[in-house]
Short mmCIF file of C-alpha atoms in Angstrom, two decimals:
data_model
loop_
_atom_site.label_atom_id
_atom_site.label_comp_id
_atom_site.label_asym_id
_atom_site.label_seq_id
_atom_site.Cartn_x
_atom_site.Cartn_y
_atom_site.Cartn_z
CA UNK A 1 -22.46 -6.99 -5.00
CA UNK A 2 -23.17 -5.58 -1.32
CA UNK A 3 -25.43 -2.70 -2.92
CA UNK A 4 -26.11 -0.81 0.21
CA UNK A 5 -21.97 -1.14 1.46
CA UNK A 6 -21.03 -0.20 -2.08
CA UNK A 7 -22.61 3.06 -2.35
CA UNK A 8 -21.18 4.07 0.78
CA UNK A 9 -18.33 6.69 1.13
CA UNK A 10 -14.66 6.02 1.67
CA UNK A 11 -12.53 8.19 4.88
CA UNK A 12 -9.83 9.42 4.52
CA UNK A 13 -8.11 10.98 7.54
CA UNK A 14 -4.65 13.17 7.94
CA UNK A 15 -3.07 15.37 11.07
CA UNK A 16 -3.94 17.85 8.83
CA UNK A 17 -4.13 19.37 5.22
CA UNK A 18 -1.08 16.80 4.04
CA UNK A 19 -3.78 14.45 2.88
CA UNK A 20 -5.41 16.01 0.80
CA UNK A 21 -3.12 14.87 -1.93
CA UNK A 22 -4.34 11.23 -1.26
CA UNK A 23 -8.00 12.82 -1.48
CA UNK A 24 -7.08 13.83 -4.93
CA UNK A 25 -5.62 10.78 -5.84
CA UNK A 26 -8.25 9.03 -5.04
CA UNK A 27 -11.02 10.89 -6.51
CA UNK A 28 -8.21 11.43 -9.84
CA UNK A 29 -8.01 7.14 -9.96
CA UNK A 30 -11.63 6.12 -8.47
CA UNK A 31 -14.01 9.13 -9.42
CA UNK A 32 -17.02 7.88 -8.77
CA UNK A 33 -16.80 7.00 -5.09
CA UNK A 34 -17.65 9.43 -2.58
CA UNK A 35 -15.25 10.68 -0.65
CA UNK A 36 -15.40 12.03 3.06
CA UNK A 37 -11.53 13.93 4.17
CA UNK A 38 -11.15 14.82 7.97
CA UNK A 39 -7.96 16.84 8.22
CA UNK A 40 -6.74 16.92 12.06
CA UNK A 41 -5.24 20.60 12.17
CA UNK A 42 -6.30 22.07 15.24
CA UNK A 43 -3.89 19.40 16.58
CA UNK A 44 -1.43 19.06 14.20
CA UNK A 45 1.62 18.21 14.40
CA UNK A 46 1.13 14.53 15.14
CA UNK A 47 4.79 13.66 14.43
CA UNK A 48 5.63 15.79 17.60
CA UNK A 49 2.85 14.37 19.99
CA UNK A 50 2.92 10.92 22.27
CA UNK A 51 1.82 7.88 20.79
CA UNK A 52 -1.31 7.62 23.31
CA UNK A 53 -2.54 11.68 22.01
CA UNK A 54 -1.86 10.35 18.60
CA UNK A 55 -4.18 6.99 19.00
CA UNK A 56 -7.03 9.29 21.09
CA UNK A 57 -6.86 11.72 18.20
CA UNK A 58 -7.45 8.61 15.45
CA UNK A 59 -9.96 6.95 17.33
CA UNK A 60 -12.10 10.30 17.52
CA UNK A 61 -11.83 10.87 13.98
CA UNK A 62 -12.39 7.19 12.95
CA UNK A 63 -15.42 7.23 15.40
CA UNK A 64 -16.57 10.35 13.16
CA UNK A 65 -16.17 9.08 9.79
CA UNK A 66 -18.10 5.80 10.69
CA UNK A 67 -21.17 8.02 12.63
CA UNK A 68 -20.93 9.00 8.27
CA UNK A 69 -21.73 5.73 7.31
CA UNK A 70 -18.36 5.02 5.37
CA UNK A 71 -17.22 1.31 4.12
CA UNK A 72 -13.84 1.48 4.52
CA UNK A 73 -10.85 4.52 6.16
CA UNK A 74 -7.85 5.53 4.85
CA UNK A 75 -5.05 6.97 6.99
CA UNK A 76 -3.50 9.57 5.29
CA UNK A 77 -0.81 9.91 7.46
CA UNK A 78 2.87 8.08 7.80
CA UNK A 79 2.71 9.21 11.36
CA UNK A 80 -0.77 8.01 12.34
CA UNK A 81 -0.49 4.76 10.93
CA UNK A 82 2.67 4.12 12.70
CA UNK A 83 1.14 5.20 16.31
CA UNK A 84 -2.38 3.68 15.51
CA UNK A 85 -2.96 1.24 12.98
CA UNK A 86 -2.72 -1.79 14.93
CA UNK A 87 -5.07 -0.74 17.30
CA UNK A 88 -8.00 0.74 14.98
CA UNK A 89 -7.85 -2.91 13.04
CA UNK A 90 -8.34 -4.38 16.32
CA UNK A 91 -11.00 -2.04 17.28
CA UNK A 92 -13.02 -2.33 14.13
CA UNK A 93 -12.30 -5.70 12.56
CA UNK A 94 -14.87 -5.60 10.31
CA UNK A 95 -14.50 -2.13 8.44
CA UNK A 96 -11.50 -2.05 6.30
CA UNK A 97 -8.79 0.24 7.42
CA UNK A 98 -5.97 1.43 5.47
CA UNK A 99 -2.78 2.67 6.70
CA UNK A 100 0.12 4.04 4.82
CA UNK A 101 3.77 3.80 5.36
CA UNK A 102 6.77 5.23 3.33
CA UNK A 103 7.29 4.37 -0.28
CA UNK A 104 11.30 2.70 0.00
CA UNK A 105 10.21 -0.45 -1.77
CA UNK A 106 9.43 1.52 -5.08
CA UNK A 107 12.35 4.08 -4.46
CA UNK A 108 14.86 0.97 -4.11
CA UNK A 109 13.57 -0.66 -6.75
CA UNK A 110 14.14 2.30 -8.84
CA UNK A 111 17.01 3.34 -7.53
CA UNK A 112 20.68 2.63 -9.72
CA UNK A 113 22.61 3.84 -6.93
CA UNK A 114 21.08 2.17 -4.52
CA UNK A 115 21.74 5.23 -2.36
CA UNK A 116 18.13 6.24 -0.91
CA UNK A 117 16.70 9.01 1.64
CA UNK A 118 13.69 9.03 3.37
CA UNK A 119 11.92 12.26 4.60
CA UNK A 120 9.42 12.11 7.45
CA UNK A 121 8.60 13.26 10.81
CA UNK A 122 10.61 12.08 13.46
CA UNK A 123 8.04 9.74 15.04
CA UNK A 124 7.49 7.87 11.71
CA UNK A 125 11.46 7.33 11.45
CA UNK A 126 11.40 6.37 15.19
CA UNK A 127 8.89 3.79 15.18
CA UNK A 128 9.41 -0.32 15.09
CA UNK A 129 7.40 -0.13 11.94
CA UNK A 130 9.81 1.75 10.20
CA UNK A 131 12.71 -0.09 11.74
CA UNK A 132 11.13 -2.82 10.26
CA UNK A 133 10.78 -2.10 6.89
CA UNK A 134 14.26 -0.82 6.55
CA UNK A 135 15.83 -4.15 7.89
CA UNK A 136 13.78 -5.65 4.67
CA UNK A 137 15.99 -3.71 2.20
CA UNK A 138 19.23 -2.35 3.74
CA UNK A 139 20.93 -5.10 2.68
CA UNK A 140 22.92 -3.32 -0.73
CA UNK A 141 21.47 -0.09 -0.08
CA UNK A 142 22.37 2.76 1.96
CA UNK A 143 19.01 4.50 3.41
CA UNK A 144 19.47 7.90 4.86
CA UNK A 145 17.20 9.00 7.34
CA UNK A 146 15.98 12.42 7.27
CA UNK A 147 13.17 14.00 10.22
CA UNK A 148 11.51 17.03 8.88
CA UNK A 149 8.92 18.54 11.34
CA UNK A 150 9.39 21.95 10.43
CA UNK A 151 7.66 20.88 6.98
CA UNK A 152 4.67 20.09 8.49
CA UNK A 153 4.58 23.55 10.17
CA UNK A 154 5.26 25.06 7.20
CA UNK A 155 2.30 23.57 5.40
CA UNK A 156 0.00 23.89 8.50
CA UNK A 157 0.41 27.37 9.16
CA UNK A 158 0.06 28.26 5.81
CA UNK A 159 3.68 29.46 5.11
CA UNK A 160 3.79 27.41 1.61
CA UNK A 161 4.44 30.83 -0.52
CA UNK A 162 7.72 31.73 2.01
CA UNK A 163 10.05 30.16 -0.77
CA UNK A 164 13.31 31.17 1.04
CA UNK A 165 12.01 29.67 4.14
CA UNK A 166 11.36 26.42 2.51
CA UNK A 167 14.67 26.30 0.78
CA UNK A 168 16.26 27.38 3.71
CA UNK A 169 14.91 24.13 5.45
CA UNK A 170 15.21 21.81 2.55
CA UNK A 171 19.22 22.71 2.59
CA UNK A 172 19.36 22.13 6.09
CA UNK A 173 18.04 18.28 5.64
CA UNK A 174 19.88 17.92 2.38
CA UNK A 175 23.23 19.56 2.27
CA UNK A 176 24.70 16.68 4.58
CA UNK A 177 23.90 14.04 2.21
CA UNK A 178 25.91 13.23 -0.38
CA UNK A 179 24.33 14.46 -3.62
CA UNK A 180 26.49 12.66 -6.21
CA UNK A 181 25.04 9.08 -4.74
CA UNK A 182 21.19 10.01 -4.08
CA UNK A 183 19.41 9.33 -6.81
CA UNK A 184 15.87 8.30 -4.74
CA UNK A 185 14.03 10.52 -2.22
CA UNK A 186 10.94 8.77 -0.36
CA UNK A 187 7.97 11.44 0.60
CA UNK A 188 7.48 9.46 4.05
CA UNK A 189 4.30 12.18 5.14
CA UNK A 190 1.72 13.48 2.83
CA UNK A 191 2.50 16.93 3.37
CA UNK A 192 5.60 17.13 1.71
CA UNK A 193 3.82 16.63 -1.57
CA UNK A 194 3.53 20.57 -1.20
CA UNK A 195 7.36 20.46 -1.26
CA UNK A 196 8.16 18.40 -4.52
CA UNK A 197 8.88 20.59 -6.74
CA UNK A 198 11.03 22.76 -4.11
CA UNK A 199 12.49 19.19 -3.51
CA UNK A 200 13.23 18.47 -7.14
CA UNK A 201 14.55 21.98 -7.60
CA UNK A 202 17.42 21.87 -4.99
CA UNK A 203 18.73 18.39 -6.13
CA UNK A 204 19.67 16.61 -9.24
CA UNK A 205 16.81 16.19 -11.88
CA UNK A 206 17.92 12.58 -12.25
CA UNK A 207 16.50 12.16 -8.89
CA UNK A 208 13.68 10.30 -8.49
CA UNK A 209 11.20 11.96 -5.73
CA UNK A 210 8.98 8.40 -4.59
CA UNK A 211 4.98 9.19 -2.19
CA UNK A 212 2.79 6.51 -1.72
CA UNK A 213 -0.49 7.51 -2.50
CA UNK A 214 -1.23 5.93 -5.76
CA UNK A 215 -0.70 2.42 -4.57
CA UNK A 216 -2.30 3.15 -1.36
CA UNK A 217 -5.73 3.83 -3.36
CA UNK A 218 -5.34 0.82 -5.49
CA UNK A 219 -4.52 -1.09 -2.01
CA UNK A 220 -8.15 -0.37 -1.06
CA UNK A 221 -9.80 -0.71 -4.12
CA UNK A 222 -8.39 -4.40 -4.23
CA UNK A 223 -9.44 -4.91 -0.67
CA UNK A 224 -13.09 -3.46 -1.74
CA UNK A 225 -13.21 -4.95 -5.03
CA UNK A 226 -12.70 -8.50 -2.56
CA UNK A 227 -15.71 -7.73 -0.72
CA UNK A 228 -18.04 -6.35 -3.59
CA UNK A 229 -18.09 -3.18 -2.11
CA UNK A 230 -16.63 -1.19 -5.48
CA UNK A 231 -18.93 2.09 -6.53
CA UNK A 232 -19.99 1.47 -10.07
CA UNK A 233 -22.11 4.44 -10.44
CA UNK A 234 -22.01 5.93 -13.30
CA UNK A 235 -21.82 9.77 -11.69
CA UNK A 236 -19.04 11.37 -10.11
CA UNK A 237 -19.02 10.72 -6.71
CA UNK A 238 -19.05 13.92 -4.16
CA UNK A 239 -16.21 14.90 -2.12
CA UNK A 240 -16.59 16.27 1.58
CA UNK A 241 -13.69 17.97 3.29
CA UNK A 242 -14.26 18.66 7.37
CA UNK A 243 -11.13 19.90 9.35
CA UNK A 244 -10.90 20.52 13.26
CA UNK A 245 -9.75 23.48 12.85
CA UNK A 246 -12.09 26.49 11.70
CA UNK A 247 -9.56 29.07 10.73
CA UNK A 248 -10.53 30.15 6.97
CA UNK A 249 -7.01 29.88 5.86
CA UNK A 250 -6.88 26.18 6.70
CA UNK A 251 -10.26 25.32 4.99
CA UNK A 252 -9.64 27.29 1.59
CA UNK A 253 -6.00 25.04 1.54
CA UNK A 254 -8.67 22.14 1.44
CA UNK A 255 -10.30 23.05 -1.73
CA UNK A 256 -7.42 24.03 -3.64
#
């Protein structure tokens, strides 16, 4: 075992607060690595932003998280994998990096209907990578696309107890699709894990509501467990959360 990589932490980065729920996941399936979590907020949302303010933003952070020594960075974020993952691999070929795209594989898979939507921001469901991976499985399956910015806002300006705003919106994406097919909804951004159970409560409960973040953390761990770099302390490992933006409302959204 690489004793000196091994202790080191694991990054995780998002536009924002969104995630955090890969954070937890990670700490939930891997407790006793250390975890350092960068949330982007002062300039979320990325989904909105060019591709070239969405790589500058990634390679700040990344820059960051290695001046911290990690072994290995996660990108929490549909969006920022999309606009940036190529290009970090490239620029650091010899520190793991993780990217995450949405969960259809798993939702088709489960899926009887084979009717499927996909929520995410616009420049996720815009993006070659995306194109891609729905040419792999459109074949027998319908796969509705559906952009939600105004989720991220919600989320990022702290708006996540307005309950008739969020139904409001969740109406607007899902009153167009037809409910008696849709049996599979992919979470294709990590901050609409705030929204699941507003999700689940305005559709079907045989509906099956798909994110990616479990096999995203057991992605890495089989890429570290490769390389020897797996924490086998027996403690709990620490968690650090830093955001780019200060305001107090932001931070305390961290720790919850």
């Amino acid at each position: 075992m690489n004793m000196s990589k091994a202790k080191r932490a694991i990054g995780i980065f998002d536009s924002g607060i969104g995630g955090i729920s890969v954070l937890k996941e990670m700490h939930r399936l891997f407790p006793h690595e250390d975890l350092i979590y960068f949330g982007d907020s002062k300039f979320a949302p990325y989904g909105e932003k060019l591709r070239s303010e969405i790589m500058a933003r990634c390679t700040e952070i990344c820059e960051f998280l290695i001046s911290k020594g990690v072994k290995a960075i996660v990108i929490a974020c549909n969006t920022a994998t999309s606009a940036a993952v190529d290009m970090l691999r490239e620029r650091y070929p010899n520190l793991p990096i993780i990217g995450m795209e949405p969960a259809l594989k798993p939702a088709i898979q489960q899926s009887r209907s084979h009717y499927v939507a996909v929520m995410a921001t616009p420049f996720t469901l815009s993006e070659k990578k995306f194109s891609d991976l729905m040419k792999k499985h459109q074949e027998n399956n319908t796969i509705i696309k559906i952009p939600c910015p105004q989720l991220v806002q919600i989320a990022e300006h702290n708006e996540l107890d307005d309950i008739a705003k969020i139904h409001d919106q969740l109406h607007q994406y899902f009153d167009e699709v037809d409910q008696d097919k849709l049996d599979a909804v992919v979470l294709g951004c990590t901050h609409f894990i705030f929204f699941k159970k507003h999700i689940q409560g305005i559709l079907k409960d045989s509906v099956r509501i798909i994110d990616g973040n479990e096999g995203t953390c057991r992605h890495l761990m089989d890429i570290l467990r490769e390389r020897n770099e797996i924490n086998d302390a027996e403690t709990k490992g620490s968690v650090m959360i830093y955001n780019s933006s200060k305001e107090d409302d932001i931070l305390e959204l961290s720790y919850e």
